Amino acid sequence: MSDNASDEDTALGEEGVSGGSVRKGCDPLVLTQRSKLQQRRAKLNQQINRELRLRTGAENLYRATTNQKVKETVSLELSFVNSNLQLLKEELEELNSSMEVYQTDSEKVNVPMIPLGLKETKEIDMTIPLQDFISEHYGEDASLYMAEIKEFMDLRQAMRTPSRNGAGLELLMEYYNQLYFLDQRFFAPHKTLGVHFHWYDSLTGVPSFQRALAFEKGSVLFNIGALYTQIGARQDRSTMPGIHNAIDAFQRAAGAFLYLQENFSHAPSLDMSSPALSMLVRLMVAQVKKCLYTSKSSVSDVYSLVLQAMSVPLLKDYVPFSWISVVQVKTQHFRALAHYYTAIALCDCTGELKALMQVHTRPPDRLCLQEPEDRLRLGKAHLRKAIIRHEEALRLHGVCKMLRKMDILQEVLSYGHTRSLEKYSDIDQEDDFCEIAEAPEIQSHTHQKPDIQPPDFSLVRITDIFHRLGPLSVFSARNRWVGRHVCLIREETGLGLTLRGDSPVLVAGVLPGGCAAEAGLREGDYIVTVNGSDCKWAEHAEVVRALKSCSERGVELDVITLHSHEVHTWNIIPECM
């Protein structure tokens, strides 16, 4: 990791803590290692999208034409396009395998974690669709809401490049929370806004688009989980605070992916499919267990489950080969460590006899652990298994081109292998003619199960950007209403109406024959302005005070009537006017 990347994390981290605005993404022109990676990934996504469009057009032409020469030309073009696509996807896979960019700068050797790159999205302009909806549905002058529209568009632009720290997470969560309000304000049940949300698959770069806002929300939630994986991989796990931070980040990443799996279905991209999300949850749990210093055999077993999840038919050709290789290497490596530490306990008599008997999946054959010689024989058997597992891990490491570039992983594996060989050499005796013992497998013991932390969006408090449109209970895309302008002139008996509630105030009753009834007010109307002053958010007492202070010429009201009015329950005593 370069110094630039480290500086970026530190500086942006301080900004996020200071309480300043989180509506600021990373500067794409700052050439850190991570930003270079994201920029290259974005360009590859665009190139893959272009090649896919060319292929679709060529395939349509091939099916439509009957001219044999045209078919031959198109067939040749298709072969070029498919070749380009394959090269681009291989280059993208190599980028997704660049795990070392996200690792810690600590000098202490650690097995690298697997982070996930962010999904890229196209820049979109929602100005005209939002303006049209404000004019048509809310009946207001859309030009008065340009500041709100710009604020929302700036927020979306910023969340495309979140910083890799708490401020970046707050930025994504703030945008996710704003999408709830956007959904309520502008997305009617049976009508779309006409905006297409384009997102690229995080691993393959294949583009997907939908007009459903759920796709936008799901993609942002995916990026929240992905950003947690990058933060977790970045921690210095040679210190206790770094270990705790890594555990928390991977638990929250697992929670985000699990929440996405349980609440969003029919995703158009493979990275958000149920099998892929299930695999990511297992991967995060495995990385949590690695940080917990749990039993090595337990870590090996959980990575074995990850490997099974990666091998399902839908994912076996989708998951990067480097990821599969890392999981295979870790499965072998941690199983080797389990055998090594068991051997140390047996050979050096450092473990209690009862514990040593329970560590195996079955009792050792024809061995009595109370006898020092039998303990030594079993220890040597475990060392042999450890050496075999270490050698398999090194073999798998050598097969993968991307892993060969990771010197830190090579160092970890070589150190474990050398240590096991040296220990075996220390206790091996040339005149030992005893029958070679067979070491049983190590039992997986762990007393600490990793908690999966679901995302808590309430931690990032926001204000609805379009709150001036009025309270959501009434002024939403799901409600329809008609507006009227009325003028009330106070009589000796009063205005002849009863009000109830707040924001907006409801006309709870109209006195027959009173001035309110004659002006056309009806029970169930909502008061939105009094003498031209907006009172959609006004409290009950404010509206009452404004009506009581009306002049002899009366008071002018703008009211609305919902088409499907529902009686609201209010905890406020009605007041007659």
XYZ file of N, CA and C in Angstrom, residues 22-244:
669
model
N -20.952 14.999 5.663
C -20.473 13.741 5.085
C -20.775 13.678 3.600
N -21.376 14.717 3.054
C -21.765 14.684 1.650
C -20.596 15.051 0.756
N -19.546 14.289 0.891
C -18.354 14.536 0.088
C -17.655 13.221 -0.158
N -17.546 12.828 -1.418
C -16.844 11.599 -1.744
C -15.369 11.863 -1.935
N -14.630 10.823 -2.258
C -13.203 10.980 -2.535
C -13.008 11.769 -3.818
N -11.946 12.550 -3.849
C -11.586 13.263 -5.066
C -11.053 12.248 -6.071
N -11.753 12.064 -7.218
C -11.292 11.055 -8.171
C -9.945 11.386 -8.798
N -9.484 12.623 -8.636
C -8.202 13.009 -9.219
C -7.027 12.731 -8.287
N -7.332 12.382 -7.021
C -6.262 12.031 -6.093
C -5.790 10.620 -6.419
N -4.558 10.491 -6.873
C -4.081 9.216 -7.411
C -3.540 8.308 -6.311
N -4.409 7.865 -5.413
C -4.028 6.836 -4.457
C -4.140 5.481 -5.145
N -3.574 4.469 -4.508
C -3.647 3.116 -5.086
C -5.103 2.691 -5.245
N -5.915 2.981 -4.224
C -7.305 2.543 -4.265
C -8.100 3.313 -5.322
N -7.860 4.628 -5.444
C -8.601 5.406 -6.430
C -8.210 4.997 -7.847
N -6.913 4.673 -8.053
C -6.488 4.179 -9.369
C -7.224 2.885 -9.711
N -7.359 2.031 -8.709
C -8.046 0.759 -8.920
C -9.501 0.985 -9.292
N -10.170 1.896 -8.558
C -11.584 2.161 -8.820
C -11.765 2.829 -10.191
N -10.853 3.718 -10.556
C -10.950 4.376 -11.863
C -10.791 3.362 -12.987
N -9.812 2.478 -12.834
C -9.587 1.461 -13.862
C -10.782 0.523 -13.964
N -11.355 0.185 -12.792
C -12.533 -0.679 -12.784
C -13.704 0.006 -13.489
N -13.866 1.308 -13.260
C -14.963 2.043 -13.909
C -14.782 2.063 -15.429
N -13.535 2.273 -15.890
C -13.291 2.277 -17.338
C -13.556 0.911 -17.947
N -13.132 -0.141 -17.261
C -13.376 -1.490 -17.767
C -14.868 -1.788 -17.827
N -15.611 -1.327 -16.822
C -17.056 -1.523 -16.838
C -17.683 -0.886 -18.071
N -17.238 0.327 -18.391
C -17.768 1.022 -19.570
C -17.391 0.289 -20.856
N -16.149 -0.208 -20.938
C -15.714 -0.938 -22.135
C -16.494 -2.242 -22.295
N -16.720 -2.942 -21.180
C -17.501 -4.181 -21.237
C -18.927 -3.876 -21.679
N -19.491 -2.792 -21.169
C -20.851 -2.390 -21.568
C -20.921 -2.104 -23.058
N -19.908 -1.434 -23.593
C -19.888 -1.118 -25.027
C -19.782 -2.391 -25.871
N -18.914 -3.298 -25.454
C -18.764 -4.551 -26.203
C -20.047 -5.394 -26.146
N -20.725 -5.373 -24.999
C -21.979 -6.129 -24.879
C -23.055 -5.561 -25.799
N -23.091 -4.235 -25.927
C -24.066 -3.617 -26.846
C -23.745 -3.990 -28.288
N -22.438 -3.985 -28.624
C -22.038 -4.386 -29.976
C -22.431 -5.837 -30.248
N -22.229 -6.694 -29.266
C -22.569 -8.106 -29.456
C -24.076 -8.300 -29.626
N -24.847 -7.573 -28.837
C -26.301 -7.683 -28.950
C -26.777 -7.237 -30.326
N -26.215 -6.112 -30.813
C -26.592 -5.630 -32.142
C -26.194 -6.607 -33.234
N -25.002 -7.189 -33.110
C -24.532 -8.148 -34.120
C -25.388 -9.412 -34.110
N -25.755 -9.878 -32.916
C -26.595 -11.071 -32.830
C -27.976 -10.835 -33.432
N -28.536 -9.642 -33.184
C -29.841 -9.312 -33.768
C -29.765 -9.264 -35.293
N -28.669 -8.673 -35.813
C -28.494 -8.598 -37.259
C -28.321 -9.996 -37.859
N -27.578 -10.844 -37.158
C -27.348 -12.208 -37.652
C -28.668 -12.971 -37.754
N -29.538 -12.791 -36.767
C -30.830 -13.487 -36.799
C -31.785 -12.907 -37.831
N -31.635 -11.606 -38.092
C -32.610 -10.938 -38.971
C -32.279 -11.096 -40.454
N -30.995 -11.195 -40.805
C -30.611 -11.206 -42.219
C -30.703 -12.610 -42.823
N -30.949 -12.626 -44.105
C -30.947 -13.893 -44.852
C -29.793 -13.940 -45.850
N -29.045 -12.842 -45.934
C -27.909 -12.764 -46.849
C -26.725 -13.532 -46.259
N -26.225 -14.502 -46.973
C -25.171 -15.360 -46.460
C -23.871 -14.589 -46.236
N -23.539 -13.651 -47.142
C -22.313 -12.871 -46.978
C -22.385 -11.993 -45.731
N -23.564 -11.413 -45.521
C -23.740 -10.587 -44.313
C -23.584 -11.449 -43.063
N -24.146 -12.655 -43.107
C -24.023 -13.564 -41.970
C -22.560 -13.878 -41.677
N -21.767 -14.110 -42.737
C -20.350 -14.420 -42.539
C -19.617 -13.238 -41.926
N -19.934 -12.033 -42.427
C -19.290 -10.824 -41.893
C -19.648 -10.616 -40.424
N -20.945 -10.785 -40.124
C -21.402 -10.595 -38.746
C -20.797 -11.660 -37.827
N -20.691 -12.879 -38.329
C -20.102 -13.960 -37.538
C -18.661 -13.651 -37.190
N -17.922 -13.085 -38.150
C -16.537 -12.704 -37.896
C -16.469 -11.582 -36.866
N -17.383 -10.624 -36.999
C -17.423 -9.518 -36.043
C -17.728 -10.022 -34.634
N -18.638 -10.987 -34.552
C -18.991 -11.560 -33.249
C -17.785 -12.241 -32.593
N -16.982 -12.902 -33.391
C -15.807 -13.572 -32.826
C -14.828 -12.555 -32.249
N -14.673 -11.396 -32.941
C -13.803 -10.336 -32.427
C -14.367 -9.763 -31.130
N -15.679 -9.511 -31.116
C -16.318 -8.930 -29.931
C -16.190 -9.869 -28.737
N -16.458 -11.162 -28.957
C -16.356 -12.124 -27.864
C -14.923 -12.234 -27.347
N -13.973 -12.136 -28.265
C -12.569 -12.173 -27.849
C -12.221 -10.958 -26.994
N -12.689 -9.772 -27.420
C -12.451 -8.549 -26.641
C -13.112 -8.631 -25.273
N -14.326 -9.159 -25.246
C -15.035 -9.305 -23.976
C -14.273 -10.203 -23.014
N -13.742 -11.300 -23.548
C -12.997 -12.227 -22.698
C -11.758 -11.557 -22.109
N -11.048 -10.777 -22.942
C -9.857 -10.083 -22.464
C -10.211 -9.046 -21.399
N -11.297 -8.309 -21.625
C -11.719 -7.294 -20.661
C -12.131 -7.917 -19.337
N -12.849 -9.039 -19.403
C -13.281 -9.706 -18.172
C -12.099 -10.284 -17.415
N -11.094 -10.777 -18.143
C -9.897 -11.279 -17.477
C -9.143 -10.143 -16.786
N -9.104 -8.977 -17.447
C -8.435 -7.831 -16.841
C -9.193 -7.356 -15.604
N -10.531 -7.385 -15.679
C -11.329 -6.993 -14.517
C -11.150 -7.979 -13.371
N -11.067 -9.258 -13.698
C -10.840 -10.259 -12.657
C -9.491 -10.030 -11.978
N -8.503 -9.626 -12.767
C -7.189 -9.347 -12.188
C -7.268 -8.161 -11.235
N -8.077 -7.144 -11.591
C -8.262 -6.006 -10.702
C -8.958 -6.434 -9.410
N -9.996 -7.261 -9.554
C -10.726 -7.733 -8.378
C -9.862 -8.625 -7.498
N -8.779 -9.140 -8.050
C -7.872 -9.981 -7.277
C -6.774 -9.175 -6.594
N -6.796 -7.855 -6.763
C -5.745 -7.005 -6.192
C -6.006 -6.771 -4.710
N -5.933 -7.833 -3.936
C -6.255 -7.747 -2.504
C -5.212 -6.961 -1.729
N -3.964 -6.954 -2.201
C -2.897 -6.327 -1.429
C -3.101 -4.823 -1.297
N -3.855 -4.210 -2.243
C -4.098 -2.774 -2.177
C -4.870 -2.405 -0.922
N -5.732 -3.303 -0.452
C -6.604 -3.006 0.669
C -6.039 -3.488 2.010
N -4.835 -4.094 2.019
C -4.315 -4.664 3.256
C -3.632 -3.592 4.096
N -3.346 -3.963 5.337
C -2.709 -3.046 6.274
C -1.246 -2.810 5.914
N -0.715 -1.688 6.390
C 0.704 -1.373 6.189
C 1.576 -1.948 7.298
N 0.968 -2.658 8.242
C 1.728 -3.179 9.382
C 2.880 -4.056 8.916
N 4.013 -3.924 9.597
C 5.188 -4.724 9.240
C 5.031 -6.179 9.702
N 4.122 -6.425 10.655
C 3.938 -7.787 11.130
C 3.214 -8.599 10.069
N 3.672 -9.833 9.869
C 3.126 -10.678 8.810
C 1.747 -11.184 9.215
N 0.761 -11.013 8.350
C -0.592 -11.502 8.571
C -1.105 -12.118 7.288
N -1.959 -13.126 7.436
C -2.602 -13.692 6.260
C -3.572 -12.651 5.703
N -3.471 -12.272 4.438
C -4.334 -11.213 3.898
C -5.800 -11.615 3.873
N -6.660 -10.624 4.088
C -8.101 -10.824 4.032
C -8.607 -10.528 2.616
N -9.822 -11.009 2.328
C -10.425 -10.784 1.013
C -11.406 -9.615 1.111
N -11.095 -8.476 0.462
C -12.041 -7.364 0.414
C -12.880 -7.442 -0.867
N -13.876 -6.627 -0.947
C -14.766 -6.621 -2.107
C -14.773 -5.230 -2.710
N -14.608 -5.146 -4.024
C -14.670 -3.852 -4.702
C -16.094 -3.318 -4.745
N -16.224 -1.996 -4.829
C -17.546 -1.362 -4.865
C -18.183 -1.518 -6.234
N -19.493 -1.593 -6.226
C -20.232 -1.542 -7.486
C -20.144 -0.122 -8.041
N -19.911 -0.029 -9.343
C -19.881 1.268 -10.005
C -21.268 1.588 -10.552
N -21.565 2.880 -10.649
C -22.850 3.306 -11.193
C -22.662 4.479 -12.133
N -23.551 4.592 -13.081
C -23.504 5.716 -14.012
C -24.048 6.977 -13.345
N -23.531 8.105 -13.780
C -24.094 9.377 -13.341
C -25.429 9.594 -14.050
N -26.454 9.968 -13.305
C -27.771 10.206 -13.893
C -28.259 11.593 -13.493
N -29.095 12.170 -14.346
C -29.684 13.489 -14.088
C -31.185 13.304 -13.885
N -31.633 13.514 -12.671
C -33.038 13.336 -12.332
C -33.790 14.656 -12.263
N -33.157 15.729 -12.725
C -33.754 17.060 -12.566
C -35.116 17.155 -13.231
N -35.199 16.835 -14.515
C -36.467 16.991 -15.245
C -37.545 16.041 -14.712
N -37.263 14.755 -14.503
C -38.310 13.889 -13.942
C -38.838 14.376 -12.596
N -37.946 14.861 -11.723
C -38.400 15.349 -10.424
C -39.213 16.628 -10.573
N -38.769 17.517 -11.443
C -39.525 18.750 -11.680
C -40.919 18.443 -12.221
N -40.976 17.542 -13.188
C -42.280 17.187 -13.776
C -43.212 16.605 -12.716
N -42.687 15.766 -11.846
C -43.534 15.140 -10.834
C -44.020 16.174 -9.822
N -43.150 17.100 -9.443
C -43.554 18.151 -8.502
C -44.673 19.003 -9.104
N -44.549 19.314 -10.385
C -45.580 20.132 -11.046
C -46.887 19.369 -11.210
N -46.798 18.121 -11.676
C -48.007 17.369 -11.999
C -48.691 16.796 -10.757
N -47.915 16.241 -9.858
C -48.532 15.561 -8.715
C -48.808 16.511 -7.555
N -47.833 17.356 -7.240
C -47.988 18.239 -6.088
C -48.597 19.584 -6.453
N -48.642 19.894 -7.758
C -49.256 21.140 -8.195
C -48.504 22.373 -7.747
N -47.195 22.255 -7.599
C -46.393 23.389 -7.147
C -45.426 23.825 -8.238
N -44.882 25.019 -8.056
C -43.907 25.561 -8.994
C -42.582 24.815 -8.792
N -42.234 23.975 -9.767
C -41.050 23.129 -9.617
C -39.768 23.940 -9.534
N -39.755 25.140 -10.114
C -38.538 25.946 -10.081
C -38.166 26.349 -8.656
N -39.130 26.338 -7.742
C -38.852 26.690 -6.353
C -38.129 25.571 -5.614
N -38.018 24.417 -6.249
C -37.389 23.259 -5.604
C -36.071 22.872 -6.264
N -35.491 23.782 -7.030
C -34.224 23.476 -7.696
C -33.089 23.252 -6.684
N -33.131 23.981 -5.580
C -32.082 23.803 -4.567
C -32.138 22.402 -3.986
N -33.362 21.899 -3.707
C -33.503 20.551 -3.163
C -33.072 19.489 -4.167
N -33.442 19.693 -5.435
C -33.066 18.729 -6.468
C -31.543 18.678 -6.612
N -30.918 19.843 -6.615
C -29.452 19.891 -6.732
C -28.791 19.233 -5.523
N -29.352 19.463 -4.336
C -28.781 18.861 -3.135
C -28.835 17.338 -3.219
N -29.950 16.805 -3.710
C -30.062 15.354 -3.831
C -29.101 14.824 -4.882
N -28.997 15.498 -6.025
C -28.098 15.038 -7.077
C -26.635 15.100 -6.625
N -26.278 16.131 -5.855
C -24.911 16.226 -5.322
C -24.637 15.080 -4.360
N -25.649 14.714 -3.566
C -25.491 13.611 -2.633
C -25.263 12.300 -3.379
N -26.031 12.082 -4.458
C -25.833 10.859 -5.233
C -24.451 10.836 -5.888
N -24.025 11.975 -6.393
C -22.710 12.031 -7.023
C -21.616 11.733 -6.007
N -21.763 12.246 -4.789
C -20.748 12.026 -3.755
C -20.679 10.571 -3.327
N -21.847 9.900 -3.255
C -21.838 8.517 -2.755
C -21.223 7.549 -3.763
N -20.945 7.990 -4.983
C -20.302 7.115 -5.957
C -18.847 6.851 -5.592
N -18.227 7.746 -4.817
C -16.815 7.591 -4.453
C -16.647 7.814 -2.951
N -17.178 6.923 -2.120
C -17.057 7.111 -0.672
C -15.630 6.865 -0.189
N -15.232 7.589 0.843
C -13.923 7.343 1.442
C -13.976 6.051 2.249
N -12.807 5.456 2.458
C -12.730 4.155 3.113
C -12.588 4.339 4.627
N -13.627 4.876 5.253
C -13.632 5.094 6.697
C -15.060 5.375 7.146
N -15.207 5.819 8.390
C -16.543 6.077 8.915
C -17.303 7.127 8.137
N -16.604 8.137 7.624
C -17.282 9.181 6.851
C -17.877 8.617 5.564
N -17.144 7.688 4.916
C -17.672 7.064 3.701
C -18.908 6.235 3.987
N -18.894 5.513 5.116
C -20.064 4.715 5.489
C -21.256 5.610 5.791
N -21.013 6.716 6.499
C -22.102 7.656 6.797
C -22.679 8.234 5.518
N -21.815 8.508 4.560
C -22.275 9.042 3.280
C -23.212 8.059 2.586
N -22.826 6.789 2.523
C -23.677 5.776 1.884
C -24.976 5.589 2.649
N -24.903 5.589 3.980
C -26.109 5.408 4.774
C -27.038 6.619 4.664
N -26.451 7.801 4.586
C -27.273 9.002 4.419
C -28.039 8.937 3.097
N -27.333 8.542 2.035
C -28.018 8.438 0.742
C -29.076 7.347 0.781
N -28.763 6.214 1.417
C -29.741 5.126 1.527
C -30.989 5.606 2.264
N -30.821 6.356 3.351
C -31.964 6.870 4.096
C -32.759 7.882 3.275
N -32.059 8.705 2.485
C -32.764 9.666 1.638
C -33.589 8.953 0.566
N -33.138 7.772 0.143
C -33.902 7.024 -0.859
C -35.271 6.605 -0.322
N -35.378 6.401 1.003
C -36.687 6.100 1.583
C -37.644 7.261 1.327
N -37.183 8.474 1.603
C -38.037 9.644 1.382
C -38.308 9.850 -0.103
N -37.282 9.626 -0.937
C -37.481 9.783 -2.373
C -38.544 8.809 -2.876
N -38.497 7.587 -2.361
C -39.486 6.573 -2.740
C -40.890 7.032 -2.361
N -41.024 7.553 -1.138
C -42.340 7.990 -0.670
C -42.842 9.215 -1.432
N -41.917 10.082 -1.806
C -42.313 11.358 -2.441
C -42.604 11.227 -3.936
N -41.826 10.386 -4.630
C -41.836 10.470 -6.093
C -42.127 9.155 -6.817
N -42.278 8.058 -6.124
C -42.502 6.796 -6.811
C -43.890 6.263 -6.466
N -44.833 6.554 -7.359
C -46.209 6.110 -7.174
C -46.297 4.600 -7.394
N -47.304 3.945 -6.793
C -47.393 2.476 -6.889
C -47.465 1.939 -8.314
N -48.178 2.601 -9.181
C -48.394 2.061 -10.521
C -47.849 2.988 -11.613
N -46.832 3.771 -11.242
C -46.253 4.693 -12.220
C -44.778 4.878 -11.905
N -43.932 4.779 -12.927
C -42.499 4.955 -12.716
C -42.119 6.406 -12.973
N -40.966 6.771 -12.449
C -40.487 8.140 -12.636
C -39.804 8.316 -13.982
N -39.537 7.186 -14.665
C -38.891 7.268 -15.973
C -37.383 7.384 -15.889
N -36.803 7.062 -14.735
C -35.358 7.126 -14.545
C -34.803 5.712 -14.508
N -33.742 5.462 -15.246
C -33.089 4.156 -15.239
C -31.847 4.228 -14.354
N -31.765 3.317 -13.400
C -30.608 3.238 -12.523
C -29.653 2.172 -13.073
N -28.463 2.614 -13.486
C -27.452 1.724 -14.069
C -26.401 1.390 -13.017
N -26.166 0.098 -12.813
C -25.109 -0.370 -11.917
C -24.359 -1.511 -12.589
N -23.068 -1.592 -12.296
C -22.214 -2.641 -12.861
C -21.950 -3.721 -11.813
N -21.922 -4.964 -12.265
C -21.599 -6.079 -11.383
C -20.212 -5.860 -10.790
N -20.072 -6.059 -9.483
C -18.809 -5.747 -8.812
C -17.667 -6.660 -9.240
N -17.971 -7.859 -9.748
C -16.923 -8.805 -10.117
C -16.721 -8.940 -11.622
N -17.804 -8.866 -12.395
C -17.690 -9.082 -13.840
C -17.792 -7.806 -14.648
N -18.326 -6.738 -14.056
C -18.498 -5.498 -14.799
C -19.683 -5.499 -15.740
N -20.488 -6.560 -15.739
C -21.656 -6.611 -16.618
C -22.689 -5.606 -16.123
N -23.177 -4.726 -17.008
C -24.119 -3.693 -16.557
C -25.534 -4.239 -16.388
N -26.249 -3.653 -15.466
C -27.669 -3.943 -15.276
C -28.376 -2.625 -15.022
N -29.617 -2.535 -15.433
C -30.374 -1.318 -15.143
C -31.833 -1.674 -14.890
N -32.437 -0.891 -14.025
C -33.854 -1.022 -13.712
C -34.417 0.346 -13.400
N -35.734 0.467 -13.575
C -36.392 1.707 -13.179
C -36.882 1.646 -11.742
N -36.835 0.457 -11.141
C -37.278 0.301 -9.758
C -36.247 0.896 -8.807
N -36.723 1.694 -7.862
C -35.819 2.301 -6.889
C -35.217 1.244 -5.969
N -35.867 0.091 -5.846
C -35.337 -0.984 -5.004
C -33.954 -1.427 -5.495
N -33.713 -1.369 -6.799
C -32.404 -1.745 -7.343
C -31.343 -0.753 -6.890
N -31.689 0.523 -6.886
C -30.765 1.548 -6.403
C -30.465 1.339 -4.913
N -31.499 1.085 -4.131
C -31.312 0.874 -2.692
C -30.472 -0.375 -2.431
N -30.782 -1.454 -3.145
C -30.027 -2.691 -2.952
C -28.562 -2.529 -3.321
N -28.287 -1.792 -4.390
C -26.898 -1.589 -4.822
C -26.126 -0.752 -3.808
N -26.779 0.258 -3.239
C -26.124 1.073 -2.211
C -25.843 0.227 -0.973
N -26.811 -0.612 -0.600
C -26.617 -1.497 0.546
C -25.463 -2.471 0.289
N -25.357 -2.965 -0.937
C -24.228 -3.838 -1.299
C -22.914 -3.100 -1.105
N -22.867 -1.834 -1.529
C -21.628 -1.063 -1.388
C -21.296 -0.779 0.071
N -22.320 -0.672 0.919
C -22.062 -0.512 2.348
C -21.332 -1.747 2.874
N -21.837 -2.931 2.502
C -21.160 -4.160 2.892
C -19.763 -4.254 2.319
N -19.606 -3.882 1.033
C -18.287 -3.945 0.388
C -17.301 -2.994 1.050
N -17.781 -1.806 1.424
C -16.885 -0.843 2.069
C -16.445 -1.344 3.441
N -17.344 -2.018 4.152
C -16.951 -2.617 5.432
C -15.854 -3.664 5.234
N -15.916 -4.430 4.128
C -14.871 -5.429 3.891
C -13.519 -4.748 3.667
N -13.517 -3.614 2.986
C -12.272 -2.891 2.748
C -11.729 -2.302 4.046
N -12.626 -1.790 4.887
C -12.197 -1.234 6.172
C -11.641 -2.348 7.055
N -12.297 -3.510 7.045
C -11.818 -4.637 7.845
C -10.451 -5.125 7.397
N -10.250 -5.223 6.086
C -8.960 -5.681 5.555
C -7.849 -4.677 5.839
N -8.208 -3.419 6.000
C -7.222 -2.342 6.198
C -6.680 -2.295 7.623
N -7.359 -2.946 8.581
C -6.972 -2.822 9.987
C -5.639 -3.517 10.274
N -4.911 -2.961 11.216
C -3.649 -3.550 11.671
C -3.983 -4.620 12.699
N -4.000 -5.875 12.266
C -4.425 -6.956 13.150
C -3.290 -7.458 14.046
N -2.190 -6.707 14.099
C -1.134 -7.033 15.053
C -1.374 -6.351 16.396
N -2.422 -5.527 16.488
C -2.775 -4.841 17.734
C -4.198 -5.224 18.119
N -4.504 -5.171 19.404
C -5.845 -5.520 19.867
C -6.907 -4.556 19.327
N -6.674 -3.234 19.333
C -7.691 -2.342 18.729
C -7.930 -2.666 17.259
N -6.846 -2.990 16.529
C -7.003 -3.340 15.118
C -7.808 -4.614 14.932
N -7.585 -5.591 15.809
C -8.344 -6.849 15.740
C -9.818 -6.583 15.988
N -10.120 -5.792 17.029
C -11.517 -5.494 17.347
C -12.192 -4.727 16.211
